[in-house]
Coordinates of C-alpha atoms and ligand atoms in Angstrom, one line a residue:
M300 CA 63.2 -5.5 62.3
V301 CA 64.4 -4.6 65.8
N302 CA 62.9 -4.2 69.3
Q303 CA 61.2 -0.7 69.1
K304 CA 61.6 0.0 72.8
Y305 CA 65.4 -0.5 72.7
Y306 CA 65.6 1.3 69.3
G307 CA 63.9 4.2 71.0
Y308 CA 66.4 4.2 73.9
G309 CA 69.3 3.9 71.5
T310 CA 68.2 6.9 69.4
S311 CA 66.5 9.3 71.8
P312 CA 68.6 12.4 72.3
S313 CA 70.1 13.2 75.7
I314 CA 70.3 16.8 76.7
I315 CA 73.3 16.2 78.8
R316 CA 75.2 14.4 76.1
D317 CA 74.1 17.0 73.5
L318 CA 75.4 19.9 75.7
F319 CA 78.7 18.0 76.3
A320 CA 79.1 17.5 72.5
Y321 CA 78.2 21.1 71.8
G322 CA 80.9 22.1 74.3
L323 CA 83.5 20.0 72.5
E324 CA 82.6 21.6 69.1
Q325 CA 82.6 25.1 70.5
A326 CA 86.0 24.6 72.1
K327 CA 87.4 24.2 68.6
V328 CA 85.9 27.5 67.6
V329 CA 86.4 29.8 70.6
G330 CA 89.1 27.9 72.6
K331 CA 88.7 25.4 75.4
D332 CA 89.1 28.0 78.1
K333 CA 86.0 30.0 76.8
V334 CA 83.6 27.0 77.2
Y335 CA 82.1 26.6 80.7
D336 CA 80.8 23.0 80.7
Y337 CA 78.8 22.0 83.8
S338 CA 77.0 19.2 82.0
L339 CA 78.5 15.8 83.0
G340 CA 78.8 14.2 86.4
N341 CA 82.2 12.7 85.7
P342 CA 84.5 12.7 88.7
S343 CA 87.3 15.2 88.4
I344 CA 89.5 14.2 91.3
P345 CA 91.8 11.2 90.8
A346 CA 91.2 7.9 92.5
P347 CA 93.1 7.6 95.8
A348 CA 96.7 6.6 95.4
K349 CA 96.0 3.3 97.1
V350 CA 93.8 2.3 94.1
E351 CA 96.7 2.6 91.6
E352 CA 99.2 1.0 94.0
T353 CA 96.8 -1.9 94.5
I354 CA 96.4 -2.4 90.7
K355 CA 100.2 -2.4 90.3
K356 CA 100.7 -4.8 93.2
L357 CA 98.1 -7.2 91.9
L358 CA 99.5 -7.1 88.4
A359 CA 103.0 -7.7 89.7
E360 CA 102.2 -10.4 92.2
E361 CA 99.1 -12.4 91.1
D362 CA 98.7 -15.1 88.5
S363 CA 97.5 -13.3 85.5
I364 CA 95.2 -16.1 84.4
V365 CA 93.4 -15.8 87.7
L366 CA 93.5 -12.0 87.8
H367 CA 91.9 -11.7 84.4
G368 CA 89.6 -14.7 84.8
Y369 CA 86.0 -15.1 85.9
S370 CA 84.9 -14.9 89.5
M371 CA 81.8 -16.6 90.9
A372 CA 78.6 -15.0 89.6
P373 CA 77.9 -12.9 92.8
G374 CA 81.6 -11.9 93.1
F375 CA 84.5 -13.1 95.3
E376 CA 83.6 -14.2 98.8
S377 CA 86.6 -12.3 100.1
T378 CA 85.5 -9.1 98.3
R379 CA 82.0 -9.4 99.6
E380 CA 83.3 -10.1 103.1
A381 CA 85.5 -7.0 103.0
I382 CA 82.5 -4.9 102.0
A383 CA 80.3 -6.4 104.7
A384 CA 83.0 -5.8 107.3
N385 CA 83.2 -2.2 106.2
L386 CA 79.4 -1.8 106.5
R387 CA 79.5 -3.4 109.9
E388 CA 82.2 -1.0 111.0
R389 CA 80.5 2.1 109.8
F390 CA 76.8 1.4 110.5
S391 CA 74.6 -0.3 112.8
T392 CA 74.2 -3.4 110.7
N393 CA 75.2 -7.1 110.8
A394 CA 76.0 -7.2 107.0
Q395 CA 77.3 -10.5 105.8
A396 CA 79.1 -11.5 102.5
S397 CA 76.1 -13.7 101.6
E398 CA 73.9 -10.5 101.5
I399 CA 76.1 -8.8 98.9
F400 CA 75.8 -9.3 95.2
M401 CA 78.6 -7.6 93.1
T402 CA 77.5 -5.8 89.9
C403 CA 79.1 -3.8 87.1
G404 CA 78.3 -0.4 88.7
C405 CA 75.3 1.1 90.3
A406 CA 73.2 1.2 87.1
P407 CA 73.0 -2.6 86.7
A408 CA 72.5 -2.9 90.5
L409 CA 69.4 -0.8 90.1
V410 CA 68.2 -2.6 87.0
S411 CA 68.7 -6.0 88.7
V412 CA 66.6 -4.8 91.7
A413 CA 64.0 -3.3 89.4
K414 CA 63.6 -6.6 87.5
A415 CA 63.6 -8.6 90.7
L416 CA 60.7 -6.6 92.1
T417 CA 58.6 -6.2 89.0
V418 CA 55.9 -8.8 89.3
S419 CA 53.3 -7.5 86.8
E420 CA 52.8 -4.5 84.5
D421 CA 51.0 -2.8 87.5
S422 CA 54.2 -2.9 89.6
E423 CA 55.0 0.7 90.5
F424 CA 58.3 2.3 91.6
L425 CA 57.8 5.6 93.3
C426 CA 60.6 8.1 92.5
V427 CA 61.1 11.4 94.2
A428 CA 61.6 14.4 92.0
P429 CA 64.1 15.7 91.1
Y430 CA 65.5 12.3 90.1
F431 CA 68.2 10.7 87.9
P432 CA 66.5 10.5 84.4
E433 CA 67.7 7.0 83.8
Y434 CA 65.2 5.8 86.5
N435 CA 62.6 6.1 83.7
V436 CA 64.5 3.4 81.8
F437 CA 65.7 1.3 84.8
F438 CA 62.4 0.9 86.6
T439 CA 60.2 0.3 83.6
C440 CA 62.7 -2.4 82.2
D441 CA 60.4 -5.3 82.8
G442 CA 57.1 -3.5 82.1
G443 CA 56.6 -1.9 85.5
K444 CA 55.7 1.8 86.0
V445 CA 57.5 4.9 87.4
A446 CA 55.2 7.1 89.6
V447 CA 56.5 10.5 90.7
V448 CA 56.4 12.4 94.0
S449 CA 56.8 16.0 92.8
A450 CA 59.6 18.0 94.2
D451 CA 59.6 20.0 97.4
T452 CA 60.9 23.1 95.7
E453 CA 61.5 24.9 99.0
G454 CA 64.2 22.8 100.6
F455 CA 64.4 19.9 98.2
Q456 CA 63.7 17.4 101.0
I457 CA 60.8 15.1 100.3
N458 CA 57.1 16.0 99.9
L459 CA 55.9 13.5 102.5
A460 CA 52.2 14.1 102.3
E461 CA 52.4 13.4 98.5
L462 CA 54.6 10.4 99.0
E463 CA 52.1 8.9 101.4
S464 CA 49.2 9.6 99.1
K465 CA 51.0 8.0 96.1
I466 CA 51.8 4.7 97.8
N467 CA 49.1 2.2 96.7
A468 CA 48.5 -1.5 96.5
N469 CA 50.7 -1.7 93.4
T470 CA 53.7 0.1 94.8
V471 CA 56.6 -2.3 95.1
A472 CA 59.3 0.2 96.1
V473 CA 60.1 3.8 96.8
V474 CA 63.5 4.9 95.4
I475 CA 65.6 7.2 97.6
N476 CA 68.8 8.6 96.2
N477 CA 70.8 10.2 98.9
P478 CA 72.9 12.4 98.5
N479 CA 70.7 13.4 95.6
N480 CA 71.5 13.8 91.9
P481 CA 70.7 16.4 90.7
S482 CA 70.0 18.6 93.7
G483 CA 73.1 18.0 95.8
V484 CA 70.8 17.9 98.8
V485 CA 71.2 15.4 101.6
Y486 CA 67.9 14.0 102.9
T487 CA 68.0 14.5 106.7
E488 CA 67.5 11.9 109.4
E489 CA 64.2 13.5 110.1
T490 CA 63.1 13.0 106.5
I491 CA 64.2 9.4 106.5
T492 CA 62.6 8.7 109.8
K493 CA 59.3 10.0 108.6
I494 CA 59.5 8.1 105.3
A495 CA 60.1 4.9 107.3
E496 CA 57.0 5.6 109.5
I497 CA 54.8 6.2 106.5
M498 CA 56.1 3.1 104.7
K499 CA 55.6 0.8 107.8
K500 CA 52.0 2.1 107.9
K501 CA 51.5 1.5 104.2
E502 CA 53.0 -2.0 104.4
A503 CA 50.5 -2.8 107.2
E504 CA 47.6 -1.3 105.2
F505 CA 48.4 -3.2 102.0
G506 CA 49.7 -6.4 103.6
H507 CA 52.8 -6.8 101.5
P508 CA 56.4 -5.5 101.6
I509 CA 57.1 -2.2 100.1
Y510 CA 60.8 -1.8 99.7
I511 CA 63.0 1.2 99.8
I512 CA 65.6 1.1 97.1
A513 CA 68.5 3.2 98.5
D514 CA 70.5 4.5 95.5
E515 CA 73.8 5.5 97.1
P516 CA 76.7 6.1 94.7
Y517 CA 77.3 9.5 96.3
R518 CA 77.2 8.2 99.9
E519 CA 80.7 9.4 100.9
L520 CA 80.5 12.7 99.0
V521 CA 79.3 15.0 101.8
Y522 CA 80.7 18.3 103.1
G523 CA 80.9 20.0 106.5
G524 CA 80.3 16.8 108.5
V525 CA 76.7 16.3 107.3
K526 CA 75.3 12.9 108.1
V527 CA 73.8 10.7 105.4
P528 CA 71.3 8.3 107.2
F529 CA 72.0 4.7 106.4
I530 CA 68.4 3.7 105.5
P531 CA 68.5 0.0 106.6
E532 CA 69.0 1.4 110.2
Y533 CA 65.6 3.1 109.9
Y534 CA 63.6 0.7 107.7
D535 CA 64.0 -3.1 107.5
D536 CA 62.8 -3.6 104.0
T537 CA 65.6 -1.6 102.4
I538 CA 67.8 -2.8 99.5
V539 CA 71.0 -0.8 99.0
C540 CA 72.5 -0.2 95.5
Y541 CA 76.0 1.2 95.6
S542 CA 79.1 1.8 93.4
W543 CA 82.6 3.2 93.7
S544 CA 82.0 5.3 90.5
K545 CA 81.9 8.6 92.4
S546 CA 83.4 7.8 95.9
L547 CA 86.7 6.3 94.5
S548 CA 86.4 8.1 91.1
L549 CA 86.1 4.8 89.3
P550 CA 83.1 5.2 86.9
G551 CA 84.9 3.6 84.0
E552 CA 85.8 0.5 86.0
R553 CA 82.1 -0.5 86.4
I554 CA 82.0 -1.9 89.9
G555 CA 79.3 -1.8 92.5
Y556 CA 76.9 -4.1 94.5
V557 CA 73.4 -4.8 95.7
Y558 CA 73.1 -5.3 99.5
V559 CA 69.9 -7.2 100.6
P560 CA 70.0 -7.3 104.4
T561 CA 68.8 -10.5 106.1
K562 CA 66.1 -8.5 108.0
C563 CA 64.6 -7.4 104.7
A564 CA 61.3 -9.1 103.9
D565 CA 61.6 -12.2 101.7
T566 CA 65.4 -11.7 101.8
K567 CA 66.4 -15.0 100.3
E568 CA 63.9 -14.7 97.4
V569 CA 64.9 -11.1 96.8
Y570 CA 68.6 -11.9 96.7
A571 CA 68.0 -14.9 94.4
A572 CA 65.8 -12.8 92.1
V573 CA 68.5 -10.1 92.0
A574 CA 71.0 -12.8 91.1
G575 CA 68.7 -14.1 88.4
A576 CA 68.0 -10.6 87.0
A577 CA 71.7 -9.8 87.0
R578 CA 72.2 -13.0 85.0
E579 CA 69.7 -11.9 82.4
I580 CA 71.4 -8.5 81.8
G581 CA 74.9 -10.0 82.0
S582 CA 76.0 -8.1 85.0
V583 CA 77.6 -11.1 86.8
C584 CA 81.2 -11.7 87.9
P585 CA 82.3 -8.1 87.5
P586 CA 86.0 -7.5 86.5
T587 CA 88.1 -9.7 88.8
L588 CA 91.0 -7.2 89.0
I589 CA 88.7 -4.4 90.1
Q590 CA 86.8 -6.6 92.6
R591 CA 90.2 -7.3 94.2
V592 CA 91.0 -3.5 94.1
V593 CA 87.8 -2.6 95.9
E594 CA 88.4 -5.4 98.4
E595 CA 91.6 -3.7 99.5
C596 CA 90.4 -0.1 99.1
V597 CA 86.9 -0.3 100.5
G598 CA 88.0 1.7 103.5
C599 CA 89.6 4.5 101.5
D600 CA 88.2 8.0 102.0
P601 CA 87.9 10.2 99.0
D602 CA 89.8 13.5 99.2
L603 CA 87.0 16.0 98.8
V604 CA 89.0 19.2 99.2
A605 CA 88.8 20.1 95.5
Y606 CA 85.0 19.5 95.3
D607 CA 84.5 21.4 98.5
E608 CA 86.4 24.4 97.1
N609 CA 84.4 24.4 93.9
R610 CA 81.1 24.0 95.8
T611 CA 81.9 26.9 98.1
L612 CA 83.0 29.2 95.3
L613 CA 80.0 28.5 93.1
Y614 CA 77.5 28.6 95.9
E615 CA 78.7 31.8 97.4
S616 CA 79.2 33.6 94.0
L617 CA 75.8 32.5 92.6
T618 CA 74.0 33.5 95.8
E619 CA 75.7 36.8 95.9
Y620 CA 74.5 37.5 92.3
G621 CA 71.0 36.8 93.4
Y622 CA 70.4 33.2 92.3
T623 CA 68.4 30.9 94.6
V624 CA 70.4 27.7 95.2
A625 CA 69.5 24.5 97.1
K626 CA 71.7 23.8 100.1
P627 CA 74.5 21.8 98.5
D628 CA 75.6 19.3 101.2
G629 CA 76.5 16.4 99.1
A630 CA 77.4 14.8 95.7
F631 CA 79.0 17.3 93.2
Y632 CA 75.9 19.1 92.0
L633 CA 74.4 22.5 92.5
W634 CA 70.7 23.0 91.9
V635 CA 69.7 26.4 90.9
K636 CA 66.4 28.2 90.3
A637 CA 66.2 29.6 86.8
P638 CA 65.8 33.4 87.4
N639 CA 63.2 33.6 84.5
G640 CA 61.3 30.5 85.7
D641 CA 62.2 28.7 82.5
A642 CA 65.3 26.6 82.8
K643 CA 65.2 25.4 79.2
E644 CA 65.2 28.9 77.9
F645 CA 67.9 29.9 80.4
S646 CA 70.1 26.9 79.4
N647 CA 69.7 27.7 75.7
K648 CA 70.5 31.4 76.2
A649 CA 73.5 30.7 78.4
K650 CA 74.8 28.2 75.8
L651 CA 74.4 30.6 72.8
E652 CA 75.5 33.8 74.5
H653 CA 78.2 32.6 76.9
N654 CA 79.2 29.0 76.1
L655 CA 77.9 28.3 79.5
L656 CA 76.5 24.8 79.6
V657 CA 73.9 24.0 82.3
V658 CA 71.4 21.2 82.4
P659 CA 67.7 22.2 82.6
G660 CA 65.7 20.4 85.3
D661 CA 62.9 19.2 83.0
G662 CA 64.6 15.8 82.4
F663 CA 64.9 15.4 86.2
A664 CA 61.1 15.8 86.5
C665 CA 61.6 19.3 88.0
P666 CA 61.2 22.2 85.5
G667 CA 62.3 25.7 86.5
F668 CA 65.6 24.6 87.9
F669 CA 69.0 23.7 86.4
R670 CA 71.9 21.5 87.4
L671 CA 75.5 22.4 87.6
S672 CA 78.1 19.6 87.9
Y673 CA 81.0 21.1 89.7
C674 CA 83.3 18.2 89.2
V675 CA 85.3 20.6 87.0
S676 CA 88.5 22.7 87.4
N677 CA 88.3 25.6 89.9
K678 CA 89.8 27.8 87.2
M679 CA 86.9 27.1 84.9
I680 CA 84.5 28.1 87.6
R681 CA 86.3 31.4 88.2
N682 CA 86.3 32.1 84.5
S683 CA 82.6 31.3 84.2
L684 CA 81.4 33.6 87.0
P685 CA 81.0 36.8 84.8
A686 CA 78.7 34.7 82.5
F687 CA 76.5 33.7 85.5
K688 CA 76.4 37.4 86.5
A689 CA 75.6 38.6 83.0
M690 CA 72.8 36.0 82.7
I691 CA 71.0 37.0 85.9
E692 CA 71.4 40.6 85.1
S693 CA 69.9 40.1 81.7
Y694 CA 66.6 39.2 83.4
K695 CA 66.4 42.2 85.7
Ligands
PLP753 N1 72.3 6.6 90.4 C1 72.6 7.9 90.3 C2 71.7 8.8 91.1 C3 73.6 8.4 89.5 O1 73.8 9.7 89.4 C4 74.3 7.4 88.7 C5 75.4 7.9 87.8 O2 75.6 9.0 87.6 C6 74.0 6.1 88.9 C7 73.0 5.7 89.7 C8 74.8 5.0 88.1 O3 76.0 4.8 88.6 P1 77.1 3.9 87.9 O4 77.9 4.8 87.0 O5 77.9 3.3 89.0 O6 76.4 2.9 87.1

C-alpha cells in the first residue's frame, strides 16, 4: 500500500522524457546525426571557467571535512551575503543575507514557497499559460489548487483582463516565470507594471496579501540587450525563486534560493514558513561545496554566443519557411505555432517521418503550439532544417 498521489506522479508518462528516450533508441537505428532532438531543456554551454577553477581551488585549499560537511539549514551566511550584495548591485533593492534561503535548485524553492503559502484546500495559485508543467505538481503539493490564465496567443505576453478576473478571495499567489519556459518570451516592463497595478487593487479589494512568485531560473538568459524587469521593484509582495541551473549551466549541482524581501507582507512569517517547508521536503543545507562555488561565481555572466547563434538560425529559418514563431528574447526555447493547428499530431508526424523531436504545447496548457529547446549543437539545427521545411510543406 503506497500513497496514491505519489504513485501517480511516479508512474505518469512525461511526453518530454518519452521523446528523449525515443531519440536515444532511434539514434541506435538511424545514427545519432539523423535524430533531431529538441525535447530537453538541458544547458549545452559549459559552466564558466571560473566555476571549475573555484571547485579545484576549494578542493585543494579547504579542509575536506568542512567542505563536504553540513552548512546551517538556510545556507552559509557568507554565501547568502554574496548573493544579496549581487542583487543590491544589479537592482534597486536592499537585499540582505537574512532574506535569502538556499535551496537545492529552483524546483524545491518553488515547492517550499507553495507549501508556505497554502493555508487551506481553497488556496489558489494562478499560473499564466503557457507554463512549466511541473507547476501542476508543485503548487498543489499541500492540497492547494492551480488556476490558469489562458495564453495570449498573439504576443505571448499576459492576458491581463483574464488575470484580473481570475484573482479571487482564495488566490494566494500569481506565478510569473520570466523569461518564460516554454515560450522564450520576456514579459515587458509594461506587462509587469500592469500586473502590479492589478494586484495592488486586488489586495485592497480582498484585504490580504496576494504574492507574486517570480520564477527566475532564466533571468540572465536574454538576447539583444532586452531587459527582464526585476519584479520586487514593481510589486512589494514578491517572492523570488532562483537557481543557477541555467545561468551557470549547473542543473546537476542542485543549487538555488528563495528571496523574501523585507518589504514583502508578513516577511518574517513567510521566510520562517519557507524554512519550515524546506525542512519537510529535505531541501535544507544544499551542498556545501556548491554553495561556496556560487558564493564566488555569483557575478559571472554566462557566455550566450552559442545560444544566440542557435536562436537566430532557427528563428530566421523557420520564419522563412512560413512558421509563426513567438519573439524569442530569452531562455533557450522557441515557441512555434503548429501549421495544422494540432501540435500533438505535428509532433507525432515529425517524430515518425523525420526523427524530429518537438514538444507539443498541450502539457504547457497551450495546445496548438510546440516547443523547441535550442540548447543543442548548431550542426544539429542545420541538419534538421530540411525536416522543418518538409513538415510545413506537407500541410500546404
Ligand atoms: N522553473 C522553470 C520555469 C523551469 O524551466 C525549471 C527547470 O527547467 C525550473 C523551475 C526548475 O529548475 P531547477 O532545475 O533549478 O530545479
